[in-house]
Amino acid sequence: MSAHARRRRLAAALWVALAAAGCKAEDPRLSPGGLYGAELNPPRPKPEFTLAATDSSRFDFRARTDGYLTLLFFGYTHCPDVCPVHMANLGAVMKKLPAPVTERIRVVFVTTDPARDTPERLARWLGNFDPSFIGLTGSQDEIRRAETAAGIPPAELDSAGQAGASDYTVGHAAFVLAYTPDNLLRAMYPFGTRQSDWAHDIPRLVQMTGPQVDVTDARVLAAPGAGVAAGYFTLHNRGDQPLTLESVAVAGVAAATLQEQRRAGNVVRVKPLGPIVIRPGKTVILEPGGIQLMLSGVRRPLQPGDTVRMTLNFEGQNPVLVEAPVRSYGEAG
């Protein structure tokens, strides 16, 4: 089947799923983006961590879920209600959605109870809900680092549990994190999310992708104590349609302006730029002496080692979030 045919098949399946879900724009529970989940604005980047899958292979979370709608949950198999209810609801909805939708979804369950949740038990328990669900485990320290990377509170052994006892409970975050195929956390789903809510939101989440652009070599150059700085990065359009970078918003900065330096003999002139068009397969480089992102009104001094969050806004596309390390001008030389 050609790529064009696959896109048509997916679009048709998504249309059917959306129609079946019955979008009710007047429902006050819907977010501004049309979701029943708690929508994040701005969305957050997908975390990076590696744990062990139930087949003992190492599972690089970000790399292995790239391009998929990823539903991430931290819980444990002895949980009396929250964990099995979440997994049962997701499993029931997955069975009802068209295959072109479900094949673009990864449900990832990270145990918060590695002492009891052996790989065998974890695989068997998840298989009760859907054999495609992915179970991850690791040492307590590894799991704690994964929780930190995902930005959720760390799980804790319930105070009712006793050392050596096997009937303890574990306190853990009770929400599912939804990362769209462009690797952004766009919504969170608390305990109590209904199957009808999932059936409504999942096809929409599958469609929420950012532009086909690679952003590399992002950095911010700043002088100590200065109220201005400059941002640089490289953009590569890997898609088959032109992309237009309309603007960039930078956290902690009053204004971010795209501009270009031009030399005439020994004179350097700075010209504000309008939208930057990146043609298919082409690359645009922001670098010192050329195109740059002027950051003015920096609200606190930037120091090497800091990280600045940039939001790249492309015409007709979802925004792209970029984490840019701060460097000194001396490092750039």
CSV table of C-alpha atoms in Angstrom, one decimal:
chain,number,residue,atom,x,y,z
A,1,MET,CA,0.0,0.0,0.0
A,2,SER,CA,1.4,3.4,-1.0
A,3,ALA,CA,2.0,6.2,1.6
A,4,HIS,CA,-0.8,8.2,-0.1
A,5,ALA,CA,-3.2,5.3,0.3
A,6,ARG,CA,-2.2,4.8,3.9
A,7,ARG,CA,-2.9,8.4,4.7
A,8,ARG,CA,-6.3,8.2,3.0
A,9,ARG,CA,-7.1,5.1,5.0
A,10,LEU,CA,-6.0,6.7,8.2
A,11,ALA,CA,-8.0,9.9,7.5
A,12,ALA,CA,-11.1,7.9,6.8
A,13,ALA,CA,-10.7,5.8,9.9
A,14,LEU,CA,-10.1,8.9,12.0
A,15,TRP,CA,-13.2,10.5,10.5
A,16,VAL,CA,-15.3,7.5,11.5
A,17,ALA,CA,-13.9,7.5,15.0
A,18,LEU,CA,-14.5,11.2,15.5
A,19,ALA,CA,-18.0,10.9,14.2
A,20,ALA,CA,-18.7,7.9,16.5
A,21,ALA,CA,-17.2,9.8,19.4
A,22,GLY,CA,-19.8,12.6,18.9
A,23,CYS,CA,-18.0,15.9,19.5
A,24,LYS,CA,-20.2,18.1,21.6
A,25,ALA,CA,-18.8,21.6,21.3
A,26,GLU,CA,-21.3,22.9,23.8
A,27,ASP,CA,-20.1,20.5,26.5
A,28,PRO,CA,-18.6,22.7,29.2
A,29,ARG,CA,-16.1,20.0,30.2
A,30,LEU,CA,-14.3,20.3,26.9
A,31,SER,CA,-10.9,22.1,26.9
A,32,PRO,CA,-10.2,25.0,24.5
A,33,GLY,CA,-8.6,22.4,22.3
A,34,GLY,CA,-11.7,20.2,22.3
A,35,LEU,CA,-10.4,17.6,24.8
A,36,TYR,CA,-12.0,16.1,27.9
A,37,GLY,CA,-8.5,15.7,29.4
A,38,ALA,CA,-6.8,18.5,31.2
A,39,GLU,CA,-5.0,20.2,28.4
A,40,LEU,CA,-1.6,21.7,29.0
A,41,ASN,CA,-0.8,25.1,27.6
A,42,PRO,CA,2.0,25.2,26.6
A,43,PRO,CA,2.6,21.5,26.2
A,44,ARG,CA,5.7,19.9,27.7
A,45,PRO,CA,8.4,17.9,25.9
A,46,LYS,CA,8.4,14.1,26.2
A,47,PRO,CA,10.9,13.0,28.9
A,48,GLU,CA,13.9,10.8,28.2
A,49,PHE,CA,14.5,7.7,30.4
A,50,THR,CA,15.4,4.0,29.8
A,51,LEU,CA,13.9,1.1,31.8
A,52,ALA,CA,13.6,-2.7,31.3
A,53,ALA,CA,10.7,-4.1,29.3
A,54,THR,CA,9.0,-7.3,30.3
A,55,ASP,CA,11.2,-9.2,27.8
A,56,SER,CA,14.3,-7.9,29.7
A,57,SER,CA,15.3,-5.6,26.7
A,58,ARG,CA,16.2,-2.0,27.4
A,59,PHE,CA,13.4,0.3,26.5
A,60,ASP,CA,14.4,3.9,25.5
A,61,PHE,CA,11.1,5.6,26.2
A,62,ARG,CA,11.4,8.6,24.0
A,63,ALA,CA,13.1,6.8,21.1
A,64,ARG,CA,10.7,3.7,21.1
A,65,THR,CA,7.6,5.8,21.3
A,66,ASP,CA,8.6,8.5,18.8
A,67,GLY,CA,5.8,9.2,16.3
A,68,TYR,CA,3.1,7.5,18.4
A,69,LEU,CA,0.4,8.8,20.6
A,70,THR,CA,1.9,7.6,23.9
A,71,LEU,CA,-0.2,7.1,27.1
A,72,LEU,CA,2.1,6.9,30.1
A,73,PHE,CA,1.0,5.7,33.5
A,74,PHE,CA,3.0,4.9,36.7
A,75,GLY,CA,1.3,2.3,38.9
A,76,TYR,CA,1.5,-1.2,40.2
A,77,THR,CA,-0.3,-4.5,39.7
A,78,HIS,CA,-1.4,-5.0,43.4
A,79,CYS,CA,-3.3,-1.6,43.2
A,80,PRO,CA,-6.9,-2.2,44.3
A,81,ASP,CA,-8.7,0.2,42.0
A,82,VAL,CA,-6.9,3.2,40.2
A,83,CYS,CA,-4.5,1.2,38.1
A,84,PRO,CA,-6.8,-1.6,36.9
A,85,VAL,CA,-9.6,0.9,36.2
A,86,HIS,CA,-7.4,3.0,34.1
A,87,MET,CA,-6.0,0.0,32.2
A,88,ALA,CA,-9.4,-1.6,31.8
A,89,ASN,CA,-11.0,1.6,30.4
A,90,LEU,CA,-8.1,2.0,27.9
A,91,GLY,CA,-8.2,-1.6,26.9
A,92,ALA,CA,-12.0,-1.5,26.3
A,93,VAL,CA,-11.7,1.7,24.2
A,94,MET,CA,-8.8,0.3,22.2
A,95,LYS,CA,-10.9,-2.7,21.2
A,96,LYS,CA,-13.5,-0.4,19.7
A,97,LEU,CA,-11.3,2.0,17.8
A,98,PRO,CA,-10.3,1.3,14.1
A,99,ALA,CA,-7.0,-0.5,13.6
A,100,PRO,CA,-5.4,2.5,11.7
A,101,VAL,CA,-5.9,4.5,14.9
A,102,THR,CA,-4.8,1.9,17.5
A,103,GLU,CA,-1.7,1.0,15.5
A,104,ARG,CA,-0.5,4.6,16.2
A,105,ILE,CA,-0.9,4.3,20.0
A,106,ARG,CA,1.5,3.0,22.6
A,107,VAL,CA,0.2,2.5,26.2
A,108,VAL,CA,3.2,2.3,28.6
A,109,PHE,CA,2.8,1.2,32.2
A,110,VAL,CA,5.7,1.8,34.5
A,111,THR,CA,5.6,-0.2,37.8
A,112,THR,CA,6.1,1.7,41.0
A,113,ASP,CA,6.5,-1.6,42.9
A,114,PRO,CA,9.4,-3.4,41.3
A,115,ALA,CA,9.9,-5.7,44.3
A,116,ARG,CA,6.6,-7.5,43.6
A,117,ASP,CA,6.0,-6.7,39.9
A,118,THR,CA,8.3,-9.1,38.3
A,119,PRO,CA,8.5,-8.9,34.5
A,120,GLU,CA,6.4,-12.1,34.2
A,121,ARG,CA,3.7,-10.8,36.5
A,122,LEU,CA,3.7,-7.4,34.9
A,123,ALA,CA,3.3,-8.9,31.4
A,124,ARG,CA,0.6,-11.2,32.5
A,125,TRP,CA,-1.4,-8.5,34.4
A,126,LEU,CA,-1.2,-6.1,31.4
A,127,GLY,CA,-2.2,-8.8,29.0
A,128,ASN,CA,-5.5,-9.1,30.8
A,129,PHE,CA,-6.4,-5.6,29.5
A,130,ASP,CA,-4.6,-5.5,26.1
A,131,PRO,CA,-1.6,-7.6,24.9
A,132,SER,CA,-0.2,-4.5,23.2
A,133,PHE,CA,0.3,-2.6,26.5
A,134,ILE,CA,4.0,-2.2,27.3
A,135,GLY,CA,5.2,-2.8,30.9
A,136,LEU,CA,8.4,-1.3,32.2
A,137,THR,CA,10.4,-1.9,35.4
A,138,GLY,CA,13.8,-1.3,36.9
A,139,SER,CA,15.5,-0.5,40.1
A,140,GLN,CA,13.8,1.8,42.6
A,141,ASP,CA,16.3,4.5,41.7
A,142,GLU,CA,15.8,4.1,38.0
A,143,ILE,CA,12.0,4.4,38.4
A,144,ARG,CA,12.4,7.4,40.6
A,145,ARG,CA,14.5,9.1,37.9
A,146,ALA,CA,11.8,8.3,35.3
A,147,GLU,CA,9.2,9.8,37.6
A,148,THR,CA,11.3,12.9,37.9
A,149,ALA,CA,11.8,13.2,34.2
A,150,ALA,CA,8.1,12.9,33.6
A,151,GLY,CA,7.4,15.6,36.2
A,152,ILE,CA,5.2,13.6,38.5
A,153,PRO,CA,5.5,13.1,42.3
A,154,PRO,CA,7.5,10.0,43.3
A,155,ALA,CA,5.7,7.0,44.5
A,156,GLU,CA,5.9,6.1,48.2
A,157,LEU,CA,5.3,3.0,50.2
A,158,ASP,CA,2.1,3.3,52.1
A,159,SER,CA,2.6,3.9,55.9
A,160,ALA,CA,0.4,0.9,56.5
A,161,GLY,CA,2.9,-1.4,55.0
A,162,GLN,CA,5.4,-3.1,57.2
A,163,ALA,CA,9.0,-4.2,56.4
A,164,GLY,CA,8.9,-7.6,54.9
A,165,ALA,CA,5.1,-7.6,54.5
A,166,SER,CA,3.7,-8.5,51.1
A,167,ASP,CA,0.3,-6.8,51.4
A,168,TYR,CA,1.4,-3.2,51.4
A,169,THR,CA,0.0,-0.5,49.1
A,170,VAL,CA,1.9,2.2,47.2
A,171,GLY,CA,0.9,5.8,46.9
A,172,HIS,CA,1.5,7.0,43.3
A,173,ALA,CA,0.3,9.6,40.8
A,174,ALA,CA,-3.2,8.7,39.6
A,175,PHE,CA,-3.3,10.3,36.1
A,176,VAL,CA,-2.4,9.2,32.6
A,177,LEU,CA,0.0,11.4,30.7
A,178,ALA,CA,-0.9,11.8,27.0
A,179,TYR,CA,2.0,12.6,24.6
A,180,THR,CA,1.0,13.3,21.0
A,181,PRO,CA,3.0,11.9,18.1
A,182,ASP,CA,5.2,15.0,18.0
A,183,ASN,CA,6.6,14.1,21.4
A,184,LEU,CA,4.7,16.7,23.4
A,185,LEU,CA,2.7,16.2,26.6
A,186,ARG,CA,-0.6,17.8,25.7
A,187,ALA,CA,-3.1,16.4,28.2
A,188,MET,CA,-3.5,14.6,31.5
A,189,TYR,CA,-6.3,12.2,32.4
A,190,PRO,CA,-7.2,11.8,36.1
A,191,PHE,CA,-8.8,8.8,37.8
A,192,GLY,CA,-12.4,8.8,36.9
A,193,THR,CA,-11.9,9.5,33.2
A,194,ARG,CA,-14.7,7.7,31.4
A,195,GLN,CA,-14.5,5.4,28.4
A,196,SER,CA,-16.6,7.8,26.4
A,197,ASP,CA,-14.1,10.6,27.2
A,198,TRP,CA,-11.2,8.4,26.0
A,199,ALA,CA,-13.1,7.4,22.9
A,200,HIS,CA,-13.7,11.1,22.1
A,201,ASP,CA,-10.1,12.2,22.8
A,202,ILE,CA,-7.9,9.5,21.5
A,203,PRO,CA,-8.6,10.0,17.7
A,204,ARG,CA,-8.0,13.7,18.2
A,205,LEU,CA,-4.7,13.2,20.1
A,206,VAL,CA,-3.5,10.8,17.3
A,207,GLN,CA,-4.0,13.7,14.9
A,208,MET,CA,-2.2,16.3,17.0
A,209,THR,CA,1.3,16.4,15.4
A,210,GLY,CA,3.7,19.2,14.9
A,211,PRO,CA,5.4,20.2,11.7
A,212,GLN,CA,7.9,17.9,10.0
A,213,VAL,CA,10.9,19.8,11.2
A,214,ASP,CA,14.1,18.9,12.9
A,215,VAL,CA,15.5,21.6,15.4
A,216,THR,CA,19.1,21.0,16.3
A,217,ASP,CA,22.0,22.9,17.8
A,218,ALA,CA,19.7,25.2,19.8
A,219,ARG,CA,21.5,27.5,22.2
A,220,VAL,CA,21.3,31.0,23.8
A,221,LEU,CA,24.4,33.2,24.1
A,222,ALA,CA,24.3,35.7,26.9
A,223,ALA,CA,26.7,38.1,28.6
A,224,PRO,CA,26.7,38.2,32.4
A,225,GLY,CA,24.2,40.7,33.8
A,226,ALA,CA,23.0,41.8,30.4
A,227,GLY,CA,19.3,42.3,29.7
A,228,VAL,CA,19.7,41.0,26.2
A,229,ALA,CA,20.7,37.7,24.6
A,230,ALA,CA,20.7,35.9,21.3
A,231,GLY,CA,19.2,32.6,20.3
A,232,TYR,CA,20.4,30.3,17.6
A,233,PHE,CA,19.3,27.0,16.1
A,234,THR,CA,19.2,25.0,12.9
A,235,LEU,CA,15.9,24.1,11.2
A,236,HIS,CA,15.6,21.3,8.6
A,237,ASN,CA,12.3,20.7,6.8
A,238,ARG,CA,12.0,16.9,6.4
A,239,GLY,CA,8.5,17.0,5.0
A,240,ASP,CA,7.1,17.5,1.5
A,241,GLN,CA,5.5,20.9,2.1
A,242,PRO,CA,7.0,24.3,2.8
A,243,LEU,CA,7.1,25.4,6.5
A,244,THR,CA,6.7,29.0,7.7
A,245,LEU,CA,8.2,30.0,11.0
A,246,GLU,CA,6.1,32.9,12.0
A,247,SER,CA,7.4,33.8,15.4
A,248,VAL,CA,9.3,32.5,18.5
A,249,ALA,CA,8.2,32.9,22.1
A,250,VAL,CA,10.8,32.6,24.8
A,251,ALA,CA,10.0,32.0,28.5
A,252,GLY,CA,11.3,34.8,30.8
A,253,VAL,CA,11.9,37.2,27.9
A,254,ALA,CA,9.8,40.3,27.1
A,255,ALA,CA,10.4,40.1,23.3
A,256,ALA,CA,11.9,37.7,20.9
A,257,THR,CA,12.6,39.1,17.4
A,258,LEU,CA,13.9,37.3,14.3
A,259,GLN,CA,16.5,39.5,12.6
A,260,GLU,CA,19.4,39.3,10.2
A,261,GLN,CA,22.8,40.9,10.3
A,262,ARG,CA,24.1,42.3,7.0
A,263,ARG,CA,27.6,43.6,6.3
A,264,ALA,CA,28.4,46.5,4.0
A,265,GLY,CA,32.2,46.9,4.2
A,266,ASN,CA,33.0,47.5,7.8
A,267,VAL,CA,29.5,48.4,8.7
A,268,VAL,CA,27.0,45.9,10.2
A,269,ARG,CA,23.3,46.6,9.9
A,270,VAL,CA,20.5,44.7,11.5
A,271,LYS,CA,17.3,44.1,9.7
A,272,PRO,CA,14.1,42.7,11.3
A,273,LEU,CA,12.9,39.6,9.5
A,274,GLY,CA,9.3,38.6,8.7
A,275,PRO,CA,8.3,34.9,8.6
A,276,ILE,CA,11.0,32.5,7.6
A,277,VAL,CA,10.0,30.0,4.8
A,278,ILE,CA,11.8,26.6,4.8
A,279,ARG,CA,11.3,24.7,1.6
A,280,PRO,CA,11.0,20.9,1.6
A,281,GLY,CA,14.3,19.2,2.2
A,282,LYS,CA,16.0,22.6,2.9
A,283,THR,CA,17.8,23.9,6.0
A,284,VAL,CA,17.9,27.3,7.6
A,285,ILE,CA,20.6,28.1,10.1
A,286,LEU,CA,20.5,30.8,12.7
A,287,GLU,CA,24.1,31.6,13.6
A,288,PRO,CA,26.2,34.6,14.8
A,289,GLY,CA,26.8,37.0,12.0
A,290,GLY,CA,23.7,35.9,10.1
A,291,ILE,CA,20.1,35.2,11.2
A,292,GLN,CA,19.5,35.4,14.9
A,293,LEU,CA,16.8,35.5,17.5
A,294,MET,CA,17.2,38.8,19.5
A,295,LEU,CA,16.0,38.4,23.1
A,296,SER,CA,15.3,41.6,24.9
A,297,GLY,CA,13.8,42.3,28.3
A,298,VAL,CA,15.4,39.3,29.9
A,299,ARG,CA,13.7,39.2,33.3
A,300,ARG,CA,16.6,37.5,35.2
A,301,PRO,CA,20.3,37.2,34.4
A,302,LEU,CA,21.1,34.2,32.3
A,303,GLN,CA,24.1,32.1,33.3
A,304,PRO,CA,25.9,29.3,31.5
A,305,GLY,CA,24.3,26.1,32.5
A,306,ASP,CA,20.7,27.6,32.5
A,307,THR,CA,18.1,26.3,30.1
A,308,VAL,CA,15.8,28.5,28.1
A,309,ARG,CA,12.5,27.2,26.7
A,310,MET,CA,11.6,28.4,23.2
A,311,THR,CA,8.2,27.9,21.5
A,312,LEU,CA,8.5,27.9,17.7
A,313,ASN,CA,5.3,28.9,16.0
A,314,PHE,CA,4.8,27.6,12.5
A,315,GLU,CA,1.9,28.7,10.3
A,316,GLY,CA,-1.0,26.2,10.4
A,317,GLN,CA,0.9,23.8,12.6
A,318,ASN,CA,1.2,22.9,16.3
A,319,PRO,CA,4.0,24.7,18.1
A,320,VAL,CA,7.4,23.1,18.6
A,321,LEU,CA,9.1,23.3,22.0
A,322,VAL,CA,12.8,23.6,22.2
A,323,GLU,CA,15.1,23.5,25.3
A,324,ALA,CA,18.1,25.7,24.6
A,325,PRO,CA,21.1,25.6,26.9
A,326,VAL,CA,22.7,29.0,27.8
A,327,ARG,CA,26.3,29.5,26.9
A,328,SER,CA,28.7,32.4,27.2
A,329,TYR,CA,29.9,34.3,24.2
A,330,GLY,CA,33.4,33.0,24.9
A,331,GLU,CA,32.2,29.4,24.5
A,332,ALA,CA,30.8,30.4,21.1
A,333,GLY,CA,34.1,31.6,19.9
